[in-house]
Coordinates of N, CA, C and O in Angstrom, one line a residue:
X63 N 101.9 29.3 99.0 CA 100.6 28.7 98.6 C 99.5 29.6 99.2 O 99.6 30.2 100.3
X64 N 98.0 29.6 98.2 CA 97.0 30.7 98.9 C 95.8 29.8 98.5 O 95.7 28.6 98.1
X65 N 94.8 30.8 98.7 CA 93.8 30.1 98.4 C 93.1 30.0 97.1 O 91.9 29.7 96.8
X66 N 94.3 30.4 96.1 CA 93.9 30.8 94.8 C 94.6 30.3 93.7 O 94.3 30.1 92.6
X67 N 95.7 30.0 94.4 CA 96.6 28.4 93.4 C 97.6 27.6 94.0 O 98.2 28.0 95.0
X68 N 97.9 26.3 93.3 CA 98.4 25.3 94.1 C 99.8 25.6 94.8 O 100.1 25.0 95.9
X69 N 100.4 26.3 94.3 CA 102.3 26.8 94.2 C 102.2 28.1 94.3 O 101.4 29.0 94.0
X70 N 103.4 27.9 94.8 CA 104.1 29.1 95.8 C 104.5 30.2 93.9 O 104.3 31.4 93.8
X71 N 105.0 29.4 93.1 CA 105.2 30.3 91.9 C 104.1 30.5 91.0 O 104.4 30.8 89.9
X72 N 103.1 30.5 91.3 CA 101.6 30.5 90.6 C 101.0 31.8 91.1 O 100.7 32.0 92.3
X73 N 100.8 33.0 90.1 CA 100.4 33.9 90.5 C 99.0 34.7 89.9 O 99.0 34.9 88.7
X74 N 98.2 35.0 90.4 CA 96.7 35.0 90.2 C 96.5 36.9 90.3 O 96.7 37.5 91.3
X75 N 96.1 37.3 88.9 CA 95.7 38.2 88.6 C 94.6 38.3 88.2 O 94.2 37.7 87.2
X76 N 93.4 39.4 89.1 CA 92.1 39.5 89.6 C 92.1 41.0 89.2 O 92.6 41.9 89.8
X77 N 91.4 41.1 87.5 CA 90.8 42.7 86.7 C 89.5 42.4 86.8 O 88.9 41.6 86.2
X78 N 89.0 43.7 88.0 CA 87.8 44.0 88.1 C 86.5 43.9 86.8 O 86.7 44.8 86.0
X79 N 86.1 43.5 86.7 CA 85.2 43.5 85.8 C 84.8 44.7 84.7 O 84.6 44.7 83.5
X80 N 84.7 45.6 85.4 CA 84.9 46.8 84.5 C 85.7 47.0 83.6 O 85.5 47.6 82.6
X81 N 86.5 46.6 83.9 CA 88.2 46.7 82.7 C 88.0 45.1 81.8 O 88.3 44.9 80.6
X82 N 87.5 44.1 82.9 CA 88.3 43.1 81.5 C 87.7 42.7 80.5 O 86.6 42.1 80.6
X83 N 88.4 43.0 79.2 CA 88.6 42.8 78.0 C 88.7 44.1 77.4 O 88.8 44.0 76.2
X84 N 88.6 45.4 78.1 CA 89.3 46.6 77.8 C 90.3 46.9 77.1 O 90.5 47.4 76.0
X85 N 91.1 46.2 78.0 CA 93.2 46.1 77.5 C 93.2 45.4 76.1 O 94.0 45.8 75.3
X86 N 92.2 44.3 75.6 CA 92.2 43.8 75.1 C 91.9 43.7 73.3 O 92.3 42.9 72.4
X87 N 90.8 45.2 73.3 CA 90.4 45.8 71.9 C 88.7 46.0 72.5 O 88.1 46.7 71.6
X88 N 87.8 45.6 73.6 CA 86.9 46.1 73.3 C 86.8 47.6 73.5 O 87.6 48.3 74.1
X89 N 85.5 48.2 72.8 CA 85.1 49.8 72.7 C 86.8 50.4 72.0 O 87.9 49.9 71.5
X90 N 86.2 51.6 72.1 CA 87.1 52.5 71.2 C 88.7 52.6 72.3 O 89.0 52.1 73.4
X91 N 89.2 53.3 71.6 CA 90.7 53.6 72.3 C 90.1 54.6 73.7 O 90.2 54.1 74.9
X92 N 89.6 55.8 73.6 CA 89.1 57.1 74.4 C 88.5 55.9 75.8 O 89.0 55.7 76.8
X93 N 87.5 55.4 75.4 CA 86.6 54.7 76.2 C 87.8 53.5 77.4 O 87.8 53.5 78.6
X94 N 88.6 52.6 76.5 CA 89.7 52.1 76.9 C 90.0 52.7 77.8 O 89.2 52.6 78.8
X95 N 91.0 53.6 78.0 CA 91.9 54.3 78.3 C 91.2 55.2 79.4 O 91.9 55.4 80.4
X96 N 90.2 55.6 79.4 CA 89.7 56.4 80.4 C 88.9 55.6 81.6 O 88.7 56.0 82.7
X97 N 88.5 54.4 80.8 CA 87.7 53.0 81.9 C 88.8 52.8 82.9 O 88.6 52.9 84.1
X98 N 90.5 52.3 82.3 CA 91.8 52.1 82.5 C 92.0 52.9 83.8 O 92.2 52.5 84.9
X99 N 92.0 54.2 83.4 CA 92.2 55.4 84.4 C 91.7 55.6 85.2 O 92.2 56.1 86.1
X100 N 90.3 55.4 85.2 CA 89.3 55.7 86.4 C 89.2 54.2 87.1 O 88.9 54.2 88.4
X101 N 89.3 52.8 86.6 CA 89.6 52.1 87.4 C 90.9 52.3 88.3 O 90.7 51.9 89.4
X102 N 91.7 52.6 88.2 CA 93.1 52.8 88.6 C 92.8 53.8 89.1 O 92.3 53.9 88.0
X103 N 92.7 54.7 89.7 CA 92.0 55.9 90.2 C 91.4 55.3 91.8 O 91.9 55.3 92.9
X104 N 90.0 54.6 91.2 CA 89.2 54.0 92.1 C 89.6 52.6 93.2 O 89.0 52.1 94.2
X105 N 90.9 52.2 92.5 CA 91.2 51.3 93.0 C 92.1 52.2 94.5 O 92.0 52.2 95.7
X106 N 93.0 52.9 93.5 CA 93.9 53.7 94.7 C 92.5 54.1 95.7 O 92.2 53.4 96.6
X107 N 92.0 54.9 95.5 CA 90.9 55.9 96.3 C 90.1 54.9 97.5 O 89.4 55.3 98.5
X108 N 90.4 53.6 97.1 CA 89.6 52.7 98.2 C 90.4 52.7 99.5 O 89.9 52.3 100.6
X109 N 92.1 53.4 99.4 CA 93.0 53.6 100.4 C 92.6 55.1 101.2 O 93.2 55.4 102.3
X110 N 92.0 55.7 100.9 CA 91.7 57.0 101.1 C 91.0 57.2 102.4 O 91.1 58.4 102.7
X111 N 90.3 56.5 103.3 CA 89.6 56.6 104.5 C 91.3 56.3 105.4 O 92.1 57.0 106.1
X112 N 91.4 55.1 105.0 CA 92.7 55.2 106.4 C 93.6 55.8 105.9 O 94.4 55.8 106.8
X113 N 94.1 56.3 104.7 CA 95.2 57.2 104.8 C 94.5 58.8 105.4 O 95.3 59.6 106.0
X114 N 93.0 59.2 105.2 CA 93.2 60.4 106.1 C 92.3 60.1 107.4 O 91.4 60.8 107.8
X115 N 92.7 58.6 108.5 CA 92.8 58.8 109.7 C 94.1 58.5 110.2 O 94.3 58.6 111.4
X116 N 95.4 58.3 109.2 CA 96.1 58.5 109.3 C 96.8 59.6 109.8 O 98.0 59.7 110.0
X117 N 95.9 60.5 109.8 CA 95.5 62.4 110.3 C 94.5 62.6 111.0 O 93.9 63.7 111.2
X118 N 94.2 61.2 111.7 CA 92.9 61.9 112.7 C 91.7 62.7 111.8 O 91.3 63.8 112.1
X119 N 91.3 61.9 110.7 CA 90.7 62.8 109.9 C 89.3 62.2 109.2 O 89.4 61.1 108.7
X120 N 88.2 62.6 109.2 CA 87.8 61.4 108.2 C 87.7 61.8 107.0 O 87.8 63.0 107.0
X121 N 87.5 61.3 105.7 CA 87.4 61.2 104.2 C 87.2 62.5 103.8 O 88.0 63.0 103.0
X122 N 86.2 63.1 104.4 CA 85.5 64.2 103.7 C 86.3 65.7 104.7 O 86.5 66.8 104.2
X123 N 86.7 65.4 106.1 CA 87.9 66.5 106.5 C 88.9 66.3 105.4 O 88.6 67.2 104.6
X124 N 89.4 65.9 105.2 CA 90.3 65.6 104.1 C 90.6 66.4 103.1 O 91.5 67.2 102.7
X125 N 89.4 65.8 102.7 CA 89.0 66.6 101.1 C 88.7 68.2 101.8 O 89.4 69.2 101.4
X126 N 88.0 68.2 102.6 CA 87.9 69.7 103.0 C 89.3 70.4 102.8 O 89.5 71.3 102.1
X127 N 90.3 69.6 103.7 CA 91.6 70.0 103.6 C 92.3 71.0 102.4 O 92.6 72.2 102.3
X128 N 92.4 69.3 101.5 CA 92.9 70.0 100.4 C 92.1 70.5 99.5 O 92.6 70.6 98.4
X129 N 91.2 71.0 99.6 CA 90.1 72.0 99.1 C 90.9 73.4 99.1 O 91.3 74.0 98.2
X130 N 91.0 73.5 100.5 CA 91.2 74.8 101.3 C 92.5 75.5 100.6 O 92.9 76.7 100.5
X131 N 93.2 74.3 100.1 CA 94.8 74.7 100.2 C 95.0 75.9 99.1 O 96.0 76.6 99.0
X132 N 94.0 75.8 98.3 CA 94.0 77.1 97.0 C 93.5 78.5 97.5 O 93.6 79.5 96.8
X133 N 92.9 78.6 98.8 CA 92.3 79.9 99.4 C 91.7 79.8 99.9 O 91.5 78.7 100.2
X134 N 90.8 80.5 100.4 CA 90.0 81.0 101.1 C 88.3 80.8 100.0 O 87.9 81.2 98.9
X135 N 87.7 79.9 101.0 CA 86.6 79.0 100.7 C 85.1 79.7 100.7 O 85.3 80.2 101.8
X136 N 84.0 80.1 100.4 CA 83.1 80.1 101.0 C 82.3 79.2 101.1 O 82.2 78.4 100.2
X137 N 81.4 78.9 102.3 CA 81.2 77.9 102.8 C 80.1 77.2 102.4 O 79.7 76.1 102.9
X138 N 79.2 78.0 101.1 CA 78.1 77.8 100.1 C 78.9 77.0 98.9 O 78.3 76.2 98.2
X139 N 80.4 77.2 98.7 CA 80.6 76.7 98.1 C 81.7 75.5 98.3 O 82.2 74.8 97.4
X140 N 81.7 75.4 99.2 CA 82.7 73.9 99.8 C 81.3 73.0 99.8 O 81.4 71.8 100.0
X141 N 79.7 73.6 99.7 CA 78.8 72.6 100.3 C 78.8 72.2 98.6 O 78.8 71.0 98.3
X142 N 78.9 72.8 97.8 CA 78.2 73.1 96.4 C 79.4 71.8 96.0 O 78.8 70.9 95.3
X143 N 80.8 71.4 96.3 CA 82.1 70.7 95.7 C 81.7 69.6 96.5 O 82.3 68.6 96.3
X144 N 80.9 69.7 97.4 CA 81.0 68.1 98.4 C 79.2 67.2 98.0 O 78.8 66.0 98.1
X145 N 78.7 68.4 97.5 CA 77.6 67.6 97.3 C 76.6 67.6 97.8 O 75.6 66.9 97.5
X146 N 76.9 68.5 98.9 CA 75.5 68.5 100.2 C 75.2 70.0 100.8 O 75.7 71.1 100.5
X147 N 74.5 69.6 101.3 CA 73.2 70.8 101.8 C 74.5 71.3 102.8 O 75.4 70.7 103.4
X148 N 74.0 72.9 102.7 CA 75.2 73.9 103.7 C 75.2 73.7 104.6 O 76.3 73.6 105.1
X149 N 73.7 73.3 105.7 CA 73.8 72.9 106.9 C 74.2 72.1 106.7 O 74.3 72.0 108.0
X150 N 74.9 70.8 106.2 CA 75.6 69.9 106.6 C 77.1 70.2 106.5 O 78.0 69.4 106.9
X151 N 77.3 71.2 106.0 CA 79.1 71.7 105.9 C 78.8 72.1 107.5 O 79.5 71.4 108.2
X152 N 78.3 72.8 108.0 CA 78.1 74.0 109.2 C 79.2 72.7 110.2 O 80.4 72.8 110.5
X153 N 78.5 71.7 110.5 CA 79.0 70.4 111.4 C 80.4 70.5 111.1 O 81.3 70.8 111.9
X154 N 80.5 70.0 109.7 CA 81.6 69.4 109.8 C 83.2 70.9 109.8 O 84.4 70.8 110.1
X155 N 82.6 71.6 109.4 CA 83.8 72.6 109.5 C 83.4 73.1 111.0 O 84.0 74.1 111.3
X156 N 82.2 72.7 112.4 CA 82.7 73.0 113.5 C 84.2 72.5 114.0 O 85.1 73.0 114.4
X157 N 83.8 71.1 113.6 CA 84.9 69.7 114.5 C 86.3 70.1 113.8 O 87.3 69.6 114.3
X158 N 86.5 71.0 112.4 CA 87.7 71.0 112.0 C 88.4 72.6 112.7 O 89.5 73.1 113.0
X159 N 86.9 73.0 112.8 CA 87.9 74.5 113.7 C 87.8 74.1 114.9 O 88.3 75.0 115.7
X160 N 87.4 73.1 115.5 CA 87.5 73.2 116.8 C 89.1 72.5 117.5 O 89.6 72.6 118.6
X161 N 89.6 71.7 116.0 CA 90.9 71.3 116.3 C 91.8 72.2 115.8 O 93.0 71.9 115.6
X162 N 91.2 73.3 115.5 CA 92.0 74.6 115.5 C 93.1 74.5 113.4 O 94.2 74.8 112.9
X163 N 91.9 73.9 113.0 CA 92.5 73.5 111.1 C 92.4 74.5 110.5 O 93.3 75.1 110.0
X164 N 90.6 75.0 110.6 CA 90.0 76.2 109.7 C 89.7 77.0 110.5 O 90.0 76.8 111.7
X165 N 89.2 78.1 110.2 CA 88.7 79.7 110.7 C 87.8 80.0 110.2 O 88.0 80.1 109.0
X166 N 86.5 80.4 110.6 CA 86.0 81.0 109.5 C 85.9 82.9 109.7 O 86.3 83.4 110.7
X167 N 85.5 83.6 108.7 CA 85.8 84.5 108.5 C 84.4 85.3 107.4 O 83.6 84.8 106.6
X168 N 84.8 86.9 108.0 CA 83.1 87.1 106.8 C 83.7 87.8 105.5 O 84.6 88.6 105.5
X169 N 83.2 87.4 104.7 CA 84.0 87.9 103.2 C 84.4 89.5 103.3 O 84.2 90.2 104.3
X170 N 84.8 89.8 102.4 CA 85.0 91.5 102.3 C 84.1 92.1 101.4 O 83.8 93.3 101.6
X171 N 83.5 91.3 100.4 CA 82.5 91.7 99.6 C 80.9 91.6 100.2 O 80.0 92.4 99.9
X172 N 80.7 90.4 101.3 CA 79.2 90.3 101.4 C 80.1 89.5 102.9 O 80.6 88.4 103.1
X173 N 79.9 90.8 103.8 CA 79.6 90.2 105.5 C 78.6 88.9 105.7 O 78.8 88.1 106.6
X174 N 77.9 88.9 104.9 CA 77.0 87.3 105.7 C 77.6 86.3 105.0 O 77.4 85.4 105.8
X175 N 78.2 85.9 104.3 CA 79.3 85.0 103.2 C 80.8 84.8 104.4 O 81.9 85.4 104.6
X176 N 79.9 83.2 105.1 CA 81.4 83.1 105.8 C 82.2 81.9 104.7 O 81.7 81.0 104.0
X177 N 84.0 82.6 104.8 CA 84.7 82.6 104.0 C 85.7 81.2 105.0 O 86.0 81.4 106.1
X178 N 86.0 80.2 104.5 CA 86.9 79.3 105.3 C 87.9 79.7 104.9 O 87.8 80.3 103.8
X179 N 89.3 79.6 105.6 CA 90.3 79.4 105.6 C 91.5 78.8 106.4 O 91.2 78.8 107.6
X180 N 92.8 78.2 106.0 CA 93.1 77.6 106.7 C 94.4 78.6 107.9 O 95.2 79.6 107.7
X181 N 94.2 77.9 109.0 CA 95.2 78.5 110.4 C 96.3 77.5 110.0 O 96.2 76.4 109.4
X182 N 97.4 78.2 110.4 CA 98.6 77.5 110.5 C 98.7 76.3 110.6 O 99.2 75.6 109.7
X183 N 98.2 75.5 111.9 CA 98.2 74.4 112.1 C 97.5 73.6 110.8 O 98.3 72.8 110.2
X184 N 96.3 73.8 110.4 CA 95.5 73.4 109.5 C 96.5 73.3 108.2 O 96.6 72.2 107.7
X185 N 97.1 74.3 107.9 CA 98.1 74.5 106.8 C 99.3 73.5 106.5 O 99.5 73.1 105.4
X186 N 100.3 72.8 108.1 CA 100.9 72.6 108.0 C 100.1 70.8 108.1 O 100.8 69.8 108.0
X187 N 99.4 70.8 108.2 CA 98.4 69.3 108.3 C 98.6 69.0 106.9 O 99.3 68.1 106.4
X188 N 97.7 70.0 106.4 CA 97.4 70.0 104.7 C 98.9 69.7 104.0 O 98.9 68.8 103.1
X189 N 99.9 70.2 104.3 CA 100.9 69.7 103.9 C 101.5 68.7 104.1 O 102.4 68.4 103.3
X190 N 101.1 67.9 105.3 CA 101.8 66.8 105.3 C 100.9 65.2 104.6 O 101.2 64.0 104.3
X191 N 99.3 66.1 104.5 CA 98.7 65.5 103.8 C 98.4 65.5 102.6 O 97.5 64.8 102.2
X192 N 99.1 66.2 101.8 CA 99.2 66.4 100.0 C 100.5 65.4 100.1 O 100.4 64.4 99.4
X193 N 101.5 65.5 100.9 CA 102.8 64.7 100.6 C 102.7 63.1 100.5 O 103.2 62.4 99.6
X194 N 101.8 62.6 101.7 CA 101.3 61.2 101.5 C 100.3 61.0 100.4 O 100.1 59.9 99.8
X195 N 99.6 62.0 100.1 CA 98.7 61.6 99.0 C 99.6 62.0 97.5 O 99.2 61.4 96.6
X196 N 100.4 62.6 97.3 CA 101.2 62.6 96.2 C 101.9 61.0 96.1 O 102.4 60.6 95.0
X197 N 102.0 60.5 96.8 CA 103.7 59.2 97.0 C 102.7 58.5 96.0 O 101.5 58.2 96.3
X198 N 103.3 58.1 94.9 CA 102.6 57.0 94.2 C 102.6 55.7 94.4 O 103.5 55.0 95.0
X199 N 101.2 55.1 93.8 CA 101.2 53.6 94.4 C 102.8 52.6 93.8 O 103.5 53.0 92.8
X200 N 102.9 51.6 94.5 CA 103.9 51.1 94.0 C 104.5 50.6 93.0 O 105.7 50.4 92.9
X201 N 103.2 50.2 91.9 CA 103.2 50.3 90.7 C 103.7 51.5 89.6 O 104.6 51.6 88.7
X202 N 102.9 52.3 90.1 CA 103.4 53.5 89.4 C 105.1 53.9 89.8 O 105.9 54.4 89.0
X203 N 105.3 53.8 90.5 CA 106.6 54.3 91.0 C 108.1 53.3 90.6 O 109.3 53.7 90.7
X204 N 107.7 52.0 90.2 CA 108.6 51.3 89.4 C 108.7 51.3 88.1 O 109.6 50.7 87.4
X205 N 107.5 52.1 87.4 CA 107.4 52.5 85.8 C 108.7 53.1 85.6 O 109.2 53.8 86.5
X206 N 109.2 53.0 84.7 CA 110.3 53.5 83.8 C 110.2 54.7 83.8 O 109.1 55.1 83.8
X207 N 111.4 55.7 83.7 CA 111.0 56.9 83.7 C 110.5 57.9 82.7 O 110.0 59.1 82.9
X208 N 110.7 56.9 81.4 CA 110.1 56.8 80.2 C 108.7 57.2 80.2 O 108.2 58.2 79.9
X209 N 108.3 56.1 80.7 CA 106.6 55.7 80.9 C 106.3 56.5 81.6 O 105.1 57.0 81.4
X210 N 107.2 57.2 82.8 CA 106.3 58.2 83.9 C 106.3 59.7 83.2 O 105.5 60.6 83.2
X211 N 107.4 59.4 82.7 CA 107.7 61.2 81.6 C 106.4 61.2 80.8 O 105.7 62.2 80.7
X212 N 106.0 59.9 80.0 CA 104.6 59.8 79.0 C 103.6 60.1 79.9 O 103.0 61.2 79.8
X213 N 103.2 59.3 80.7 CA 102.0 59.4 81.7 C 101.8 60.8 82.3 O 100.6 61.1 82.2
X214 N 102.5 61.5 82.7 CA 102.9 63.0 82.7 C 102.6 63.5 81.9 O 101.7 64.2 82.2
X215 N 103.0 63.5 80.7 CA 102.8 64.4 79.6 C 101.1 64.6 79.4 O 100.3 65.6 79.4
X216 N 100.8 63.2 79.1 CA 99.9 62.9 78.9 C 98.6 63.4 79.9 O 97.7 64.2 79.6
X217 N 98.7 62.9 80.9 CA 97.6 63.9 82.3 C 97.9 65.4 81.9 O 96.8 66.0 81.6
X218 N 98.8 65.9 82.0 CA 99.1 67.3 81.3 C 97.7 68.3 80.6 O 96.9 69.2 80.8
X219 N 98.3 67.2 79.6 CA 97.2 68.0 78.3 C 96.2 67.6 78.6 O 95.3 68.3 78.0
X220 N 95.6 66.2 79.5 CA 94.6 66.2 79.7 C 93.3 67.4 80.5 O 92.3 68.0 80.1
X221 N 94.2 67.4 81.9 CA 94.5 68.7 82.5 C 93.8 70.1 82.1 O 93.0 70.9 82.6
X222 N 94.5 70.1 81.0 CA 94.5 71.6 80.3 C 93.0 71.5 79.5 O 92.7 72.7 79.2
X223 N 92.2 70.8 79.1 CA 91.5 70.9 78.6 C 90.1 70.8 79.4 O 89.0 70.8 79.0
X224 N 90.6 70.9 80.9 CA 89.3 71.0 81.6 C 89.1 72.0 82.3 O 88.0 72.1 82.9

């Protein structure tokens, strides 16, 4: 028993407002389907602060993280993907090289262009932090393999067209 129905077999399903009557036929299929996805997105993503202090990390180390994991960064443009002013990257990539994650470094094309990249340690972090952020929610992970083969396919091509 809860505070939301009489019996222990009584079970109460709570769709955000955004979605309901989505599932249902309102707006077109595209609009559906992508409300669908981005709620489900946003719902996971509310786990996202304590899965990266999970790592001694907060939100936006994180993201820096797996930023980094494609190469070598410049630091005008990690400000340019986060949203904010460069002096505010300067801070926060001190506290991540200071636990020895990132490095920075001066480009090869333009010496005043410092270039982030990740140190070993930082690397093998990032790796253990793509692994927990890959593990799907538990929902997803009991889908049929059917449905997960579709859902795949389907993100795919979505994918490709951006």
């Amino acid at each position: 028993m809860n505070a939301f129905n009489d019996g222990p077999s009584e079970q109460v399903t709570c769709r955000p407002a955004a979605t309901q009557g989505l599932a249902e036929g309102a707006g077109g299929l595209p609009e559906q389907a992508w409300t669908l996805l981005f709620e489900l997105l946003h719902t996971h993503m509310r786990n996202f602060p304590a899965l990266a202090a999970e790592f001694d990390l907060s939100p936006v180390q994180a993201h820096v993280l797996r930023q980094l994991g494609e190469g070598a960064l410049a630091m005008s443009t990690l400000a340019h993907y986060l949203s904010c002013d460069a002096s505010n990257v300067t801070g926060l990539v001190d506290r991540l090289e200071a636990r020895g994650l990132v490095e920075r470094k001066s480009s090869e094309q333009d010496r005043r262009v410092k270039m982030l990249v990740l140190t070993e340690a930082g690397a093998e972090l990032r790796g253990r932090l793509m692994a927990r952020l890959s593990a799907p929610p538990p929902l997803i992970a009991a889908m049929p393999d059917e449905d997960l083969a579709a859902l795949r396919d389907i993100m795919r091509r979505a994918l490709k067209t951006q």
